[in-house]
Short mmCIF file of C-alpha atoms in Angstrom, two decimals:
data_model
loop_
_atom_site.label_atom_id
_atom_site.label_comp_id
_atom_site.label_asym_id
_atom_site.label_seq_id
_atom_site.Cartn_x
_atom_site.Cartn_y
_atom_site.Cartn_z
CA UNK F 426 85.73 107.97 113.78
CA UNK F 427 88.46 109.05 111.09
CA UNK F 428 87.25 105.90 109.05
CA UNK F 429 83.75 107.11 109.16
CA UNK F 430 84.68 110.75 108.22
CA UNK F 431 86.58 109.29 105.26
CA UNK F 432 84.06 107.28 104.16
CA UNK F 433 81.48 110.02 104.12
CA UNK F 434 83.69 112.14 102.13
CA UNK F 435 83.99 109.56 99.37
CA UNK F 436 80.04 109.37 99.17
CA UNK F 437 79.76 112.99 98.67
CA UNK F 438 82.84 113.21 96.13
CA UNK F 439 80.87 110.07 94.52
CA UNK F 440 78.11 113.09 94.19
CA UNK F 441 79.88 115.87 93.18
CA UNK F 442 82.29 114.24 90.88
CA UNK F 443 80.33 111.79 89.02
CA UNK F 444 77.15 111.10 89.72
CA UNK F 445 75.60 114.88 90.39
CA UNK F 446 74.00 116.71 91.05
CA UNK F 447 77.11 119.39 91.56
CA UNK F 448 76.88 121.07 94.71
CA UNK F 449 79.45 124.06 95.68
CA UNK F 450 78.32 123.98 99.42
CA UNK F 451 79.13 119.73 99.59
CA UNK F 452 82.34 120.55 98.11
CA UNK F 453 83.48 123.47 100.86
CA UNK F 454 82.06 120.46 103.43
CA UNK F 455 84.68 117.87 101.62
CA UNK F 456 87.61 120.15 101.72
CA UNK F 457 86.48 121.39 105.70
CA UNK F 458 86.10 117.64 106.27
CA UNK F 459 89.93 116.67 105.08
CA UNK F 460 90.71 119.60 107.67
CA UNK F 461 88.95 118.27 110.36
CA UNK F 462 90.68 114.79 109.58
CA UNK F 463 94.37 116.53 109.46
CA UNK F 464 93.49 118.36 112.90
CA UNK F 465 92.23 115.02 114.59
CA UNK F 466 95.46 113.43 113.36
CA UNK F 467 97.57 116.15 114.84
CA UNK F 468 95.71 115.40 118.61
CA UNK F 469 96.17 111.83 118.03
CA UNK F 470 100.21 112.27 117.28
CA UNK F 471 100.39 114.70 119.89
CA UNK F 472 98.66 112.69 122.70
CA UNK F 473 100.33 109.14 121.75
CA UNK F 474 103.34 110.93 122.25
CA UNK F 475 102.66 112.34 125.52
CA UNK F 476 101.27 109.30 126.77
CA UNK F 477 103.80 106.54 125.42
CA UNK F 478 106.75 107.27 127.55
CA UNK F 479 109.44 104.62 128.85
CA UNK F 480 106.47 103.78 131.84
CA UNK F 481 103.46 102.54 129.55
CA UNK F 482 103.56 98.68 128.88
CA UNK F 483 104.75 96.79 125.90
CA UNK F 484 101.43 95.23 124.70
CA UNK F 485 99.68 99.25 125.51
CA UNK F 486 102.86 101.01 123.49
CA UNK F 487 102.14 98.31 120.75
CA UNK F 488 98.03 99.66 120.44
CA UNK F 489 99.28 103.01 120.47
CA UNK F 490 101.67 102.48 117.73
CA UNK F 491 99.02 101.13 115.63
CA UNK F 492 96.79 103.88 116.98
CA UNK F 493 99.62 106.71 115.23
CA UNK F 494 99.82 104.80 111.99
CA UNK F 495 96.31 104.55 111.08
CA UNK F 496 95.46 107.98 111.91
CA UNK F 497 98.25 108.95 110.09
CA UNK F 498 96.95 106.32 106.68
CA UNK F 499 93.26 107.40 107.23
CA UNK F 500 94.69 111.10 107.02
CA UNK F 501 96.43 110.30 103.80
CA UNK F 502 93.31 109.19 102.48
CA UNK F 503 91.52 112.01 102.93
CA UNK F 504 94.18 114.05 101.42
CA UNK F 505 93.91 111.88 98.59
CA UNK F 506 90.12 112.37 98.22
CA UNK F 507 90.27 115.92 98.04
CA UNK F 508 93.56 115.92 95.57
CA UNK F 509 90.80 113.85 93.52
CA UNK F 510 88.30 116.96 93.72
CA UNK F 511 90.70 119.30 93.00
CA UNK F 512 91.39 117.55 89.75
CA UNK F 513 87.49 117.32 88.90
CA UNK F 514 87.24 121.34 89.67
CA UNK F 515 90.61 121.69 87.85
CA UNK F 516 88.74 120.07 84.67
CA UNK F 517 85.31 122.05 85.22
CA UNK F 518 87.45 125.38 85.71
CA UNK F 519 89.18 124.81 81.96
CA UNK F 520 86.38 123.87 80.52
CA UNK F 521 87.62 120.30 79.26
CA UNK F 522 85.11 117.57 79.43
CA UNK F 523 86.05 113.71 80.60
CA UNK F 524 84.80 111.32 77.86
CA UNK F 525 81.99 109.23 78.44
CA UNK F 526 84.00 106.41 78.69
CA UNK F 527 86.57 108.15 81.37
CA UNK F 528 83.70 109.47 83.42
CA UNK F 529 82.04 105.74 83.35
CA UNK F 530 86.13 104.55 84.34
CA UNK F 531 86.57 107.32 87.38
CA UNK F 532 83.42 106.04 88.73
CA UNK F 533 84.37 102.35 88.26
CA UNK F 534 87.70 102.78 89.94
CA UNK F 535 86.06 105.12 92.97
CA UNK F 536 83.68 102.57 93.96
CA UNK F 537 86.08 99.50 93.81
CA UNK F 538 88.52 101.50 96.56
CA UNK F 539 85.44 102.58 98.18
CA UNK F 540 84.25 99.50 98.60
CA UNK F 541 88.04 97.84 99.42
CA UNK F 542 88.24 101.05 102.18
CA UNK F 543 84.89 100.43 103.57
CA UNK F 544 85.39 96.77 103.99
CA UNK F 545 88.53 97.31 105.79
CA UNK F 546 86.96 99.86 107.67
CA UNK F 547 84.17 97.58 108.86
CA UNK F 548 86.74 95.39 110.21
CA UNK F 549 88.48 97.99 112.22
CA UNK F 550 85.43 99.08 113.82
CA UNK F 551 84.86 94.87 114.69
CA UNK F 552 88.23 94.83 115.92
CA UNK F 553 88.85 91.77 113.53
CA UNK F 554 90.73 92.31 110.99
CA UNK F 555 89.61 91.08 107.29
CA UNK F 556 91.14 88.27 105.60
CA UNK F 557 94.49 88.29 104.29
CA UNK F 558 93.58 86.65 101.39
CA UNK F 559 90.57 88.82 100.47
CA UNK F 560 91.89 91.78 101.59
CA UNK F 561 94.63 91.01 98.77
CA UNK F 562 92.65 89.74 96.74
CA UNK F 563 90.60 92.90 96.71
CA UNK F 564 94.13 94.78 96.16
CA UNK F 565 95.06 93.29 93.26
CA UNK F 566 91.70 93.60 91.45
CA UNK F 567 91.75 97.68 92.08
CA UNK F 568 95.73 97.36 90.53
CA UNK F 569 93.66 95.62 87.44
CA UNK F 570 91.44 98.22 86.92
CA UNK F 571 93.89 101.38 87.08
CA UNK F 572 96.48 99.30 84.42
CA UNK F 573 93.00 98.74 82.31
CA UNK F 574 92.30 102.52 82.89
CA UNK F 575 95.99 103.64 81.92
CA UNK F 576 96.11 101.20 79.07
CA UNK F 577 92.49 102.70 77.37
CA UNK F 578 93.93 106.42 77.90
CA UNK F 579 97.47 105.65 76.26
CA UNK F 580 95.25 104.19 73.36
CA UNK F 581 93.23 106.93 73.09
CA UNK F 582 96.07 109.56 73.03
CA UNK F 583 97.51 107.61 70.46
CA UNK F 584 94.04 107.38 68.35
CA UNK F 585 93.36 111.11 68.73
CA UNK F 586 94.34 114.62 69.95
CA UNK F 587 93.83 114.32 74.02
CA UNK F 588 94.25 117.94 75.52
CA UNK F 589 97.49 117.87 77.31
CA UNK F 590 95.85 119.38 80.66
CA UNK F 591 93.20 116.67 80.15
CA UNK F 592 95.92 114.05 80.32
CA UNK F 593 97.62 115.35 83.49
CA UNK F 594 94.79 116.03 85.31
CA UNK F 595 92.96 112.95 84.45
CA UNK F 596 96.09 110.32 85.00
CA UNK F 597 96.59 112.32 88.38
CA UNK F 598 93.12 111.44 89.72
CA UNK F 599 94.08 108.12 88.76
CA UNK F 600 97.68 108.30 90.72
CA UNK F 601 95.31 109.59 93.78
CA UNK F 602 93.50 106.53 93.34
CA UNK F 603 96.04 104.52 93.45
CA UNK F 604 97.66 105.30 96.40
CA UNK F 605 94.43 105.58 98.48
CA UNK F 606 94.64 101.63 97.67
CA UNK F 607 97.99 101.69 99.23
CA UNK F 608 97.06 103.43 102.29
CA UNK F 609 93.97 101.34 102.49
CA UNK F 610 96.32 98.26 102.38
CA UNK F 611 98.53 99.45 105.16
CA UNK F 612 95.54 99.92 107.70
CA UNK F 613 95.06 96.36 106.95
CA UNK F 614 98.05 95.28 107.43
CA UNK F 615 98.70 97.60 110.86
CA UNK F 616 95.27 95.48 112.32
CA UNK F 617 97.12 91.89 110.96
CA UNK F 618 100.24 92.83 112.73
CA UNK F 619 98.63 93.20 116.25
CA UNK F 620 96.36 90.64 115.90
CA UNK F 621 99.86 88.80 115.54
CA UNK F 622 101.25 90.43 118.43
CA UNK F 623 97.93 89.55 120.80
CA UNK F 624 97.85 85.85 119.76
CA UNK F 625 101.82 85.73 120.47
CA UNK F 626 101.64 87.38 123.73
#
């Protein structure tokens, strides 16, 4: 369900953000949204640590671990997506105005994580988690486009006068971006490691 609820935010910040139109009311929804995520991950913590005590089996404490850390990754994520709206508003409320080139960029590297998050999602949901070597694979290509992204905005600063604010903002959307790949890599990684732990018990 978390996955789900982070995945729909990302479609709507797809709207909002990039894509239009611009929609005041779908952006109150994302930030309620990333509230209703935090809350769910609270009950999760909270119940998983009521009901793993001493008593509870090995191979049950082992789902429920899994259970805390990808609530707590799926949570992150959804922090991250609205730190990436609050950067777009941030822009809109100073008036400064992405370039072409960055707005065509943004919406490049949103739906390559998208696409990496809903993939790994998928195979949550299956119970099966996706292949190592894909789920790398798709890793490393998002880690290609942020260094591309970096590398064209250093350029440009250097070509021409980049508002300061412009910079931060826009290189912090991309740091937001960047670690939603991490956290999207962990929740693979937490479904490899008890896969491991079924087939070895």
């Amino acid at each position: 369900a978390m996955g789900r609820g982070v995945l729909k935010m990302s479609d709507w910040i797809r709207q909002v953000a990039y894509t239009g139109p611009q929609d005041p009311e779908l952006e109150e929804k994302i930030f309620h949204r990333e509230e209703v995520l935090d809350k769910i991950q609270q009950e999760i913590v909270t119940f998983l640590t009521e009901a793993l005590d001493a008593t509870v089996p090995m191979a049950i404490a082992a789902e429920g671990r899994q259970q805390f850390r990808l609530a707590h990754e799926y949570e992150s994520v959804a922090d991250r997506l609205a730190s990436i709206l609050r950067g777009i508003r941030k822009l809109r409320d100073k008036s400064l105005l992405l370039t072409p080139g960055q707005q065509e960029g943004l919406l490049r590297i949103h739906d390559q994580v998208v696409a990496f998050l809903s993939d790994v999602t998928d195979a949550y949901a299956a119970r099966k988690p996706m292949d190592d070597t894909e789920a790398r694979s798709a890793h490393a290509a998002v880690t290609r486009t942020l260094k591309e992204l970096r590398g064209k905005h250093l350029q440009q600063m250097t070509e021409e006068s980049v508002p300061p604010d412009l910079s931060l903002i826009y290189t912090g959307i991309l740091t937001d971006y960047r670690r939603i790949r991490a956290h999207v890599l962990n929740i693979h990684e937490a479904m490899l490691e008890v896969e491991q732990a079924a087939q070895a018990g």
